[in-house]
Amino acid sequence: MHDTVIRGGSIVDGSGTPAMTGDVAIDGDKIAQVGGKAGPGKREIDADGLLVTPGWVDVHTHYDGQATWDPVLAPSSWHGVTTILFGNCGVGFAPVRNEDHSALIGMMESIEEIPGIALADGLKWNWETFPQYLDALEQMPRAIDIAAQIPHHPLRVYVMGERAINREAATGEDIAVMRDAVRAGLEAGAFGFTTSRTNSHKTPSGDMVPGRYSEVDELLGIGSAFKQLGYGAFGVNSDFDDEAEELKWMTQFGRETGRPVWFLLTDRPTDKVRWRRLMDGVHRARAAGAMVTAQVAGRPVGVMLGIDTALNPFSIRPSYQALLRLPVAERIKRMQDPALRSQILSEAPSPALLNRLSQFRQHIVTRWNRMFPMGDPPDYEPEEKDSIAAIATRSNHTPDEVAYDYLAGGAERFLFFPIVGYNEDNLDIIHTMLTDDATILGLSDGGAHCSSIVDASVPSWMLIHWARDRSRGPKLPLELMVKRQTSETAEFFGFHDRGRLAVGKKADVNVIDYQALRLHIPEVRYDLPMNGRRLVQRVDGYRNTFVSGVSTFESGVFTGATPGRLVRAAAR
């Protein structure tokens, strides 16, 4: 008798092959049968009319801190995610010396917008080296599995101290020490190494992060830790200041180590064909024998603008700044005062506050045609006719007035502001990226940008929008949308025991009412440590989620089961 039998569902197994109707049986933590008619089970789930898929493997999440205190790891776990990978973008909390705790918290807060008060209270710092960090993570059971990568910026500070913070060039000795530390982290189970070379990443003081201008010799020297290892990936978030040079060293890394190197890719409002040049570079690198891959987003990376979020079009104006000290209800009441409204609307943004924003968020002062009132359910492919600029034109008001009056109507109101990924006023470029076999799906940032972005829902949205509901362009096959976030992400990073519904694979399974899948409008909660603020987004339609054969969520409700564990990388 099987432990669990999921009967009569539409099975999309993660391989990309067409769906089939049949049973999925689970014994212990493994899948025992896929398709056909299974024998009896101690527990049986009627999946007639439902979708049965592998659990989602989300490889860009930034749960580095939250994973040390939170067994549930929501909101990602609400959305059928059963494995998360963090340590992205070169930021994290190991290795670290005692005197650098606050600096790493500040860097994570500044770059990934995770409340510093929550991190300061939640992090226990019962580690120094990266292997010790993995050991600390292993101590807590969770609802889902977790895995980590080694971040460059903490490593550089750990090895170089103030010289790293001052962004001085690493010496040969520095590079050797960093290489050895990365090798030790990989051998302890890290799934890779990440860095960032972008002006979007700044410290709380507005300075660039320690590794922003690291020389190629440093990156390749650290990368030599991957040689003869047989697993691990090298990840980069880069502005591609010199596109040819950046692609050249990535290609060299791939050829010398045999390991994949990936970088984040979106289209950008300041260079509308950059994404195509870089994708052409990826294909040239692959033709030269290097596994270079672009990690892409499934929808625009968009900031939520509201009264109780990190940013809105008026929060960088002087008179609005005083409102930030008030409780949200009082803030809204004060905004509705005609005199204050007139004062705020008459002011220009503060240059000092504007300069503290990342390069693309600075468009908040001009791109009214890229701000959209968010409906319920949210529309992540809106038309320009529905933008604040278009509404202003039709109503004979200024965009400032339209946005102000909309937001002042309540804290539950949000403007959706696509930062990148929306150059063509639609998702056709993302469609092209998603159908290119030299890309991998990522960038959900489930545990990051807590008060401005909530893309932990992307795994659900991939099915809802791309496979089922899209009306402004071609859809994508359901089987491909499942594959892109199960077997593809799992195999790229080396999670060889999951990502497919196949006999002997780990029993991470979603049972989904596909037609009922629906995202709720985001909401603000103060449920991080020290009442830290974050945006979350609920979803309807997940009937069951299993991790290692154990039911963790049923109809969207956490069962209390914690079968999730730390996953350590290893050669196949």
XYZ file of C-alpha atoms in Angstrom:
572
model
C 0.000 0.000 0.000
C 1.328 3.439 -0.946
C 1.573 6.220 1.582
C -0.234 8.694 -0.694
C -1.962 8.329 -4.047
C -2.996 11.373 -6.059
C -5.641 9.947 -8.366
C -6.736 10.873 -11.845
C -4.990 14.211 -12.199
C -3.630 15.904 -15.291
C 0.068 15.164 -14.788
C 2.575 17.729 -16.078
C 5.765 16.004 -15.024
C 8.288 18.830 -15.475
C 10.040 17.325 -18.498
C 8.166 19.437 -21.020
C 6.307 16.463 -22.500
C 2.519 16.718 -22.977
C 0.263 16.286 -19.975
C -1.211 12.872 -19.283
C -4.028 11.712 -17.054
C -3.236 9.192 -14.345
C -2.145 8.602 -10.763
C 0.925 9.708 -8.840
C 1.918 7.486 -5.925
C 4.247 8.436 -3.068
C 6.093 6.106 -0.731
C 8.043 7.799 2.053
C 9.855 10.779 0.576
C 10.045 9.386 -2.976
C 7.749 9.154 -5.961
C 6.758 5.522 -6.528
C 4.580 5.724 -9.645
C 3.670 8.280 -12.296
C 0.768 7.574 -14.629
C -1.488 4.594 -14.970
C -3.610 3.210 -12.144
C -1.808 3.015 -8.806
C -2.678 0.600 -6.032
C -4.394 1.723 -2.839
C -2.939 4.418 -0.633
C -3.151 5.166 3.062
C -4.192 8.624 1.924
C -5.869 9.228 -1.403
C -6.476 12.588 -3.075
C -9.063 12.908 -5.817
C -7.288 14.997 -8.472
C -9.903 14.602 -11.204
C -9.870 17.902 -13.106
C -6.772 19.102 -11.236
C -3.189 19.666 -12.300
C -0.349 17.642 -10.734
C 3.157 19.080 -11.064
C 6.530 18.949 -9.355
C 7.129 21.537 -6.651
C 8.664 24.772 -7.948
C 12.436 25.220 -7.604
C 12.972 28.966 -7.145
C 16.625 29.920 -7.615
C 16.695 33.657 -6.821
C 15.060 34.473 -3.498
C 17.281 36.343 -0.977
C 15.957 34.450 2.045
C 19.487 34.496 3.566
C 18.296 36.059 6.811
C 14.700 34.875 7.004
C 15.798 31.257 6.597
C 17.613 31.490 9.928
C 14.447 32.209 11.922
C 11.339 31.448 9.846
C 10.233 27.815 9.359
C 7.475 28.703 6.863
C 9.355 30.968 4.435
C 6.246 32.657 3.125
C 5.194 34.076 0.786
C 7.136 31.719 -1.511
C 5.835 28.612 0.238
C 2.248 29.777 -0.355
C 2.902 29.598 -4.094
C 3.903 25.961 -4.444
C 7.638 26.590 -4.080
C 9.277 23.588 -2.433
C 12.975 24.494 -2.877
C 14.556 27.942 -2.619
C 18.102 29.084 -3.376
C 19.596 32.256 -1.889
C 22.965 33.991 -1.639
C 22.126 35.881 -4.834
C 23.618 39.148 -6.132
C 26.764 38.909 -4.020
C 24.985 39.742 -0.743
C 24.514 37.578 2.320
C 25.695 37.004 5.874
C 28.727 34.725 5.631
C 31.609 34.686 6.026
C 31.605 37.448 8.639
C 33.579 38.725 11.605
C 31.780 40.009 14.694
C 32.695 43.606 13.969
C 31.059 43.445 10.522
C 27.575 42.229 11.532
C 25.990 45.686 11.289
C 27.690 46.443 7.959
C 26.260 43.298 6.370
C 22.816 44.067 7.750
C 23.074 47.601 6.371
C 24.162 46.348 2.969
C 21.309 43.838 2.776
C 18.812 46.470 3.889
C 20.098 48.977 1.363
C 20.336 46.617 -1.610
C 17.535 44.129 -0.998
C 15.247 46.271 1.202
C 14.958 43.757 4.013
C 14.236 45.712 7.215
C 17.407 46.138 9.244
C 15.490 45.938 12.513
C 14.155 42.520 11.511
C 17.587 41.259 10.522
C 19.227 42.641 13.675
C 16.666 40.857 15.838
C 16.314 37.666 13.821
C 19.917 36.814 12.975
C 21.651 34.805 15.702
C 25.134 34.996 14.153
C 26.113 31.536 15.380
C 28.618 31.249 12.530
C 31.663 32.948 11.085
C 32.749 30.975 8.023
C 30.428 29.966 5.216
C 30.531 26.243 6.118
C 29.511 27.250 9.655
C 26.621 29.262 8.196
C 25.413 26.132 6.401
C 25.687 24.184 9.655
C 23.572 26.833 11.398
C 20.939 26.657 8.659
C 20.816 22.890 9.021
C 19.647 23.116 12.616
C 16.097 24.251 11.826
C 13.380 22.160 10.118
C 11.193 24.098 7.680
C 8.152 23.810 5.460
C 10.344 23.798 2.344
C 13.926 22.968 1.381
C 16.605 25.652 1.295
C 20.017 25.971 -0.327
C 22.687 28.673 -0.451
C 25.375 30.276 -2.592
C 28.518 32.093 -1.422
C 28.183 35.897 -1.741
C 31.158 37.970 -2.903
C 30.692 41.172 -0.897
C 30.818 39.617 2.606
C 33.691 37.400 1.484
C 35.677 40.388 0.215
C 35.152 42.288 3.481
C 36.043 39.184 5.501
C 39.345 38.830 3.649
C 40.268 42.460 2.920
C 38.565 44.500 5.661
C 38.510 48.255 5.059
C 40.326 47.833 1.755
C 37.275 45.990 0.432
C 34.880 48.659 1.674
C 37.070 51.247 -0.057
C 36.885 49.115 -3.210
C 40.648 48.755 -3.510
C 42.053 46.166 -5.891
C 42.613 42.732 -4.408
C 46.201 41.511 -4.173
C 47.284 38.092 -5.351
C 47.264 36.941 -1.742
C 43.726 38.306 -1.209
C 42.515 36.450 -4.268
C 44.105 33.197 -3.141
C 42.454 33.453 0.283
C 39.056 34.199 -1.294
C 39.490 31.316 -3.742
C 40.240 28.900 -0.920
C 37.268 30.148 1.102
C 34.977 29.657 -1.897
C 36.363 26.167 -2.451
C 35.700 25.342 1.206
C 32.155 26.686 0.897
C 31.492 24.692 -2.239
C 32.848 21.528 -0.669
C 30.594 22.156 2.342
C 27.557 22.236 0.040
C 27.172 25.713 -1.480
C 25.529 25.661 -4.900
C 27.722 28.404 -6.297
C 29.174 31.880 -5.907
C 27.596 35.230 -6.782
C 28.748 38.807 -7.247
C 27.315 42.127 -8.411
C 28.813 44.776 -10.639
C 25.943 47.238 -10.902
C 25.282 50.841 -9.899
C 21.883 49.734 -8.613
C 23.577 48.203 -5.572
C 24.671 50.760 -3.007
C 25.512 50.765 0.689
C 23.355 52.766 3.150
C 25.717 55.723 2.684
C 25.169 55.670 -1.091
C 28.591 54.187 -1.882
C 29.051 51.298 -4.284
C 29.281 47.799 -2.820
C 32.710 46.270 -2.088
C 32.902 44.128 -5.210
C 31.457 46.649 -7.691
C 34.736 47.276 -9.509
C 36.553 44.014 -8.846
C 39.101 43.295 -11.530
C 38.661 40.383 -13.904
C 41.754 38.759 -12.363
C 39.947 38.690 -9.028
C 36.795 37.146 -10.483
C 38.663 34.507 -12.463
C 40.962 33.826 -9.537
C 38.004 33.192 -7.257
C 36.354 31.230 -10.041
C 39.285 28.843 -10.216
C 37.838 27.313 -7.033
C 35.338 25.529 -9.296
C 37.979 23.615 -11.262
C 37.707 19.817 -11.106
C 34.790 20.113 -8.682
C 31.960 18.925 -10.914
C 29.209 21.150 -9.519
C 28.349 24.750 -8.716
C 27.501 27.841 -10.772
C 28.963 31.358 -10.898
C 26.368 34.159 -10.857
C 26.715 37.833 -11.783
C 24.507 40.926 -11.611
C 26.276 43.329 -13.955
C 25.748 46.658 -15.683
C 28.038 45.380 -18.464
C 30.047 48.603 -18.525
C 32.149 46.964 -21.253
C 29.914 44.334 -22.799
C 32.615 42.620 -24.840
C 35.030 42.414 -21.916
C 32.374 41.119 -19.525
C 31.262 38.394 -21.892
C 34.893 37.545 -22.630
C 35.793 36.725 -19.025
C 32.525 34.834 -18.502
C 33.340 32.738 -21.547
C 36.866 32.171 -20.245
C 35.493 31.069 -16.863
C 33.088 28.629 -18.491
C 35.730 27.095 -20.711
C 38.381 26.804 -17.981
C 36.103 25.328 -15.304
C 33.394 23.557 -17.268
C 30.876 25.128 -14.928
C 27.905 27.349 -15.833
C 28.036 31.107 -15.401
C 24.830 33.109 -15.361
C 23.961 36.786 -15.294
C 20.726 38.703 -14.750
C 19.103 40.021 -17.903
C 16.146 42.351 -18.388
C 15.384 44.928 -21.006
C 16.207 48.447 -19.819
C 14.472 51.763 -20.459
C 17.808 53.475 -21.148
C 18.993 51.037 -23.836
C 16.188 49.205 -25.560
C 18.328 46.802 -27.590
C 20.872 45.944 -24.899
C 19.073 42.703 -24.045
C 19.370 41.491 -27.624
C 23.085 42.276 -27.802
C 23.672 40.358 -24.591
C 21.608 37.375 -25.716
C 23.646 37.294 -28.930
C 26.745 37.275 -26.697
C 25.347 34.343 -24.724
C 24.906 32.313 -27.893
C 28.424 33.166 -29.068
C 29.816 32.066 -25.704
C 27.952 28.782 -25.936
C 29.239 28.231 -29.440
C 32.741 28.728 -28.006
C 32.174 25.967 -25.464
C 31.150 27.960 -22.375
C 27.859 27.381 -20.513
C 26.909 31.068 -20.261
C 23.242 31.624 -19.418
C 20.976 34.640 -18.927
C 18.705 34.506 -15.877
C 15.470 36.281 -16.808
C 12.304 37.423 -15.073
C 8.923 35.974 -15.975
C 7.212 39.354 -15.703
C 8.307 43.006 -15.387
C 10.242 43.805 -12.240
C 7.818 46.347 -10.869
C 7.779 48.491 -7.767
C 4.600 48.815 -5.735
C 3.955 52.480 -4.929
C 1.624 53.197 -2.020
C 1.163 55.113 1.196
C 2.619 52.265 3.273
C 5.370 51.107 0.926
C 9.013 52.128 0.719
C 8.461 54.550 -2.129
C 5.820 56.554 -3.936
C 6.038 59.536 -6.293
C 5.709 61.972 -3.388
C 7.882 60.349 -0.736
C 10.961 62.106 -2.135
C 9.331 65.544 -1.826
C 10.256 67.600 1.263
C 6.794 68.168 2.756
C 5.858 64.504 2.411
C 8.924 63.453 4.383
C 7.372 64.741 7.617
C 4.378 62.438 7.070
C 6.588 59.353 7.226
C 6.841 59.732 11.001
C 3.066 59.380 11.359
C 0.991 56.193 11.655
C -0.442 55.203 8.282
C -4.033 56.186 9.105
C -2.912 59.625 10.272
C -0.686 59.982 7.207
C -3.641 59.384 4.911
C -5.782 61.848 6.868
C -3.106 64.530 6.592
C -2.706 63.864 2.843
C -6.352 64.673 2.350
C -5.885 68.166 3.794
C -6.212 70.563 0.792
C -3.441 72.879 1.989
C -0.914 70.077 2.432
C -1.977 68.515 -0.864
C -1.304 71.818 -2.625
C 2.059 72.179 -0.884
C 3.276 68.676 -1.779
C 2.138 68.975 -5.382
C 3.962 72.289 -5.752
C 7.326 70.824 -4.675
C 10.057 69.286 -6.785
C 11.663 66.028 -5.658
C 14.610 66.420 -3.310
C 17.839 65.898 -5.331
C 19.493 64.280 -2.299
C 16.652 61.784 -1.815
C 16.426 61.096 -5.520
C 20.150 60.351 -5.710
C 19.793 57.647 -3.062
C 17.472 55.662 -5.326
C 18.786 53.003 -7.689
C 19.365 54.120 -11.247
C 16.035 52.962 -12.660
C 13.867 53.914 -9.691
C 14.874 57.495 -10.367
C 12.446 57.375 -13.308
C 9.707 57.720 -10.710
C 9.822 61.498 -11.221
C 9.143 61.413 -14.958
C 7.580 58.153 -16.152
C 3.903 58.703 -15.379
C 3.083 56.612 -18.452
C 4.691 53.678 -16.603
C 2.543 53.893 -13.470
C -0.712 51.954 -13.385
C -3.413 51.746 -10.703
C -3.354 48.139 -9.541
C -6.653 46.335 -9.787
C -7.861 43.108 -8.231
C -6.736 40.717 -9.569
C -3.541 42.565 -10.464
C -2.687 43.156 -14.123
C 1.034 42.799 -14.821
C 0.675 43.475 -18.555
C -1.298 46.744 -18.503
C -1.898 48.997 -21.493
C -0.547 52.538 -21.636
C -4.097 53.864 -21.954
C -4.597 52.787 -18.341
C -1.530 54.631 -17.046
C -1.550 57.647 -14.761
C -0.416 59.806 -17.697
C -3.308 58.662 -19.878
C -5.851 59.086 -17.085
C -4.522 62.599 -16.491
C -4.914 63.497 -20.161
C -8.497 62.245 -20.234
C -9.462 63.962 -16.974
C -7.752 67.302 -17.631
C -5.608 66.943 -14.503
C -1.862 66.713 -14.067
C -0.336 63.251 -13.525
C 0.779 64.393 -10.045
C -2.806 65.185 -9.093
C -4.181 61.903 -10.412
C -1.526 59.823 -8.633
C -1.810 61.777 -5.393
C -5.590 61.550 -5.161
C -5.577 57.859 -6.033
C -3.010 56.975 -3.366
C -4.601 59.205 -0.743
C -7.741 57.076 -1.049
C -6.304 54.350 1.178
C -3.308 52.226 2.125
C -4.702 49.297 0.148
C -4.229 51.232 -3.097
C -1.063 50.672 -5.115
C 0.451 51.941 -8.310
C 2.341 49.316 -10.294
C 5.558 50.816 -11.720
C 7.472 48.445 -14.039
C 11.140 49.339 -13.561
C 12.571 46.993 -16.189
C 11.029 44.486 -18.557
C 8.370 46.704 -20.114
C 10.011 48.699 -22.896
C 7.465 47.711 -25.531
C 4.362 48.341 -23.386
C 3.817 44.578 -23.388
C 5.611 41.352 -22.525
C 6.703 40.349 -26.004
C 10.414 40.704 -25.157
C 9.983 38.540 -22.053
C 8.119 36.057 -24.269
C 11.171 35.913 -26.540
C 13.478 35.403 -23.574
C 11.318 32.641 -22.128
C 11.432 30.711 -25.396
C 15.226 30.944 -25.707
C 16.969 27.808 -24.451
C 19.968 29.892 -23.319
C 17.931 31.484 -20.520
C 16.845 30.302 -17.100
C 13.880 31.591 -15.091
C 14.642 33.461 -11.866
C 14.434 36.868 -10.225
C 11.429 36.239 -7.985
C 13.278 37.917 -5.070
C 10.774 36.220 -2.748
C 12.448 37.317 0.475
C 13.713 40.709 -0.701
C 12.472 44.219 -1.505
C 10.022 43.705 1.309
C 8.367 47.127 1.078
C 8.434 47.721 -2.653
C 8.305 44.521 -4.722
C 6.364 41.302 -4.215
C 7.380 38.852 -6.916
C 7.276 35.711 -4.791
C 4.042 35.094 -6.713
C 5.841 34.731 -10.052
C 5.760 30.880 -9.975
C 1.960 30.968 -9.787
C 1.714 33.810 -12.283
C 3.699 31.876 -14.898
C 0.801 29.446 -15.150
C -1.972 32.006 -14.726
C -0.762 34.526 -17.284
C 1.518 32.832 -19.759
C -0.305 29.521 -20.093
C -3.926 30.469 -19.377
C -4.959 34.118 -19.470
C -2.676 36.209 -21.676
C -4.663 38.243 -24.219
C -2.161 40.857 -25.472
C 0.045 38.417 -27.349
C 0.818 34.718 -27.750
C 0.632 32.413 -24.769
C 3.167 29.749 -23.862
C 2.511 26.017 -23.345
C 1.616 24.966 -19.826
C 4.159 22.156 -20.030
C 6.916 24.672 -20.818
C 5.916 26.949 -17.935
C 6.111 24.000 -15.556
C 9.423 22.815 -16.983
C 10.998 26.278 -16.744
C 10.558 26.347 -12.970
C 11.080 22.693 -12.096
C 13.468 20.486 -14.055
C 15.288 23.388 -15.743
C 16.097 25.312 -12.583
C 16.821 22.110 -10.664
C 19.209 20.663 -13.239
C 21.021 23.940 -13.932
C 22.036 24.357 -10.299
C 22.503 20.686 -9.503
C 19.364 19.677 -7.577
C 19.478 16.301 -9.260
C 16.942 14.548 -7.039
C 13.967 16.804 -7.813
C 12.259 18.873 -10.494
C 10.416 16.005 -12.227
C 7.613 13.655 -11.393
C 9.523 10.438 -11.999
C 9.951 7.223 -10.078
C 12.681 7.565 -7.475
C 12.684 11.366 -7.495
C 11.996 13.375 -4.345
C 8.270 13.638 -3.672
C 7.855 17.408 -3.988
C 4.438 17.768 -5.584
C 1.773 20.396 -6.228
C -1.893 19.606 -6.787
C -3.478 22.645 -8.411
C -6.961 23.722 -9.419
C -5.621 25.299 -12.581
C -8.805 27.105 -13.567
C -9.181 28.545 -10.055
C -5.608 29.869 -9.827
C -5.924 33.545 -8.927
C -3.567 36.094 -7.407
C -4.852 38.450 -4.748
C -3.877 42.095 -4.626
C -0.701 42.551 -2.537
C -1.028 43.565 1.097
C 1.289 45.136 3.648
C 2.014 43.206 6.834
C 4.154 43.961 9.875
C 5.002 40.366 10.719
C 8.780 40.221 10.435
C 10.838 40.339 13.661
C 10.477 43.659 15.506
C 7.282 44.230 13.475
C 9.296 44.663 10.311
C 7.227 45.581 7.268
C 6.797 43.525 4.130
C 4.507 43.068 1.157
C 2.909 39.662 0.670
C 0.578 38.246 -1.956
C -1.862 35.413 -1.505
C -3.035 32.980 -4.158
C -6.066 30.720 -4.614
C -5.917 27.379 -6.364
C -3.273 25.257 -4.631
C -5.091 22.229 -3.238
C -2.017 20.442 -1.859
C 1.717 20.937 -1.676
C 3.947 18.027 -0.653
C 7.578 18.295 0.392
C 9.429 14.981 0.662
C 6.060 13.238 0.600
C 4.667 15.260 3.518
C 1.650 17.542 3.056
C 2.746 21.071 3.980
C -0.095 23.175 2.569
C -3.711 22.235 2.002
C -6.043 24.711 0.281
C -3.564 27.464 1.059
C -3.307 26.680 4.779
C -0.013 25.619 6.370
C -0.408 22.180 7.952
C 2.360 22.766 10.499
C 4.534 20.041 8.976
C 8.209 20.909 8.577
C 9.894 18.298 6.356
C 12.083 20.918 4.670
C 15.835 20.734 5.150
C 19.059 22.353 4.034
C 20.194 20.871 0.727
C 23.944 20.601 0.178
C 25.374 20.503 -3.318
C 27.468 17.576 -4.432
C 28.791 16.074 -7.645
C 26.291 13.855 -9.404
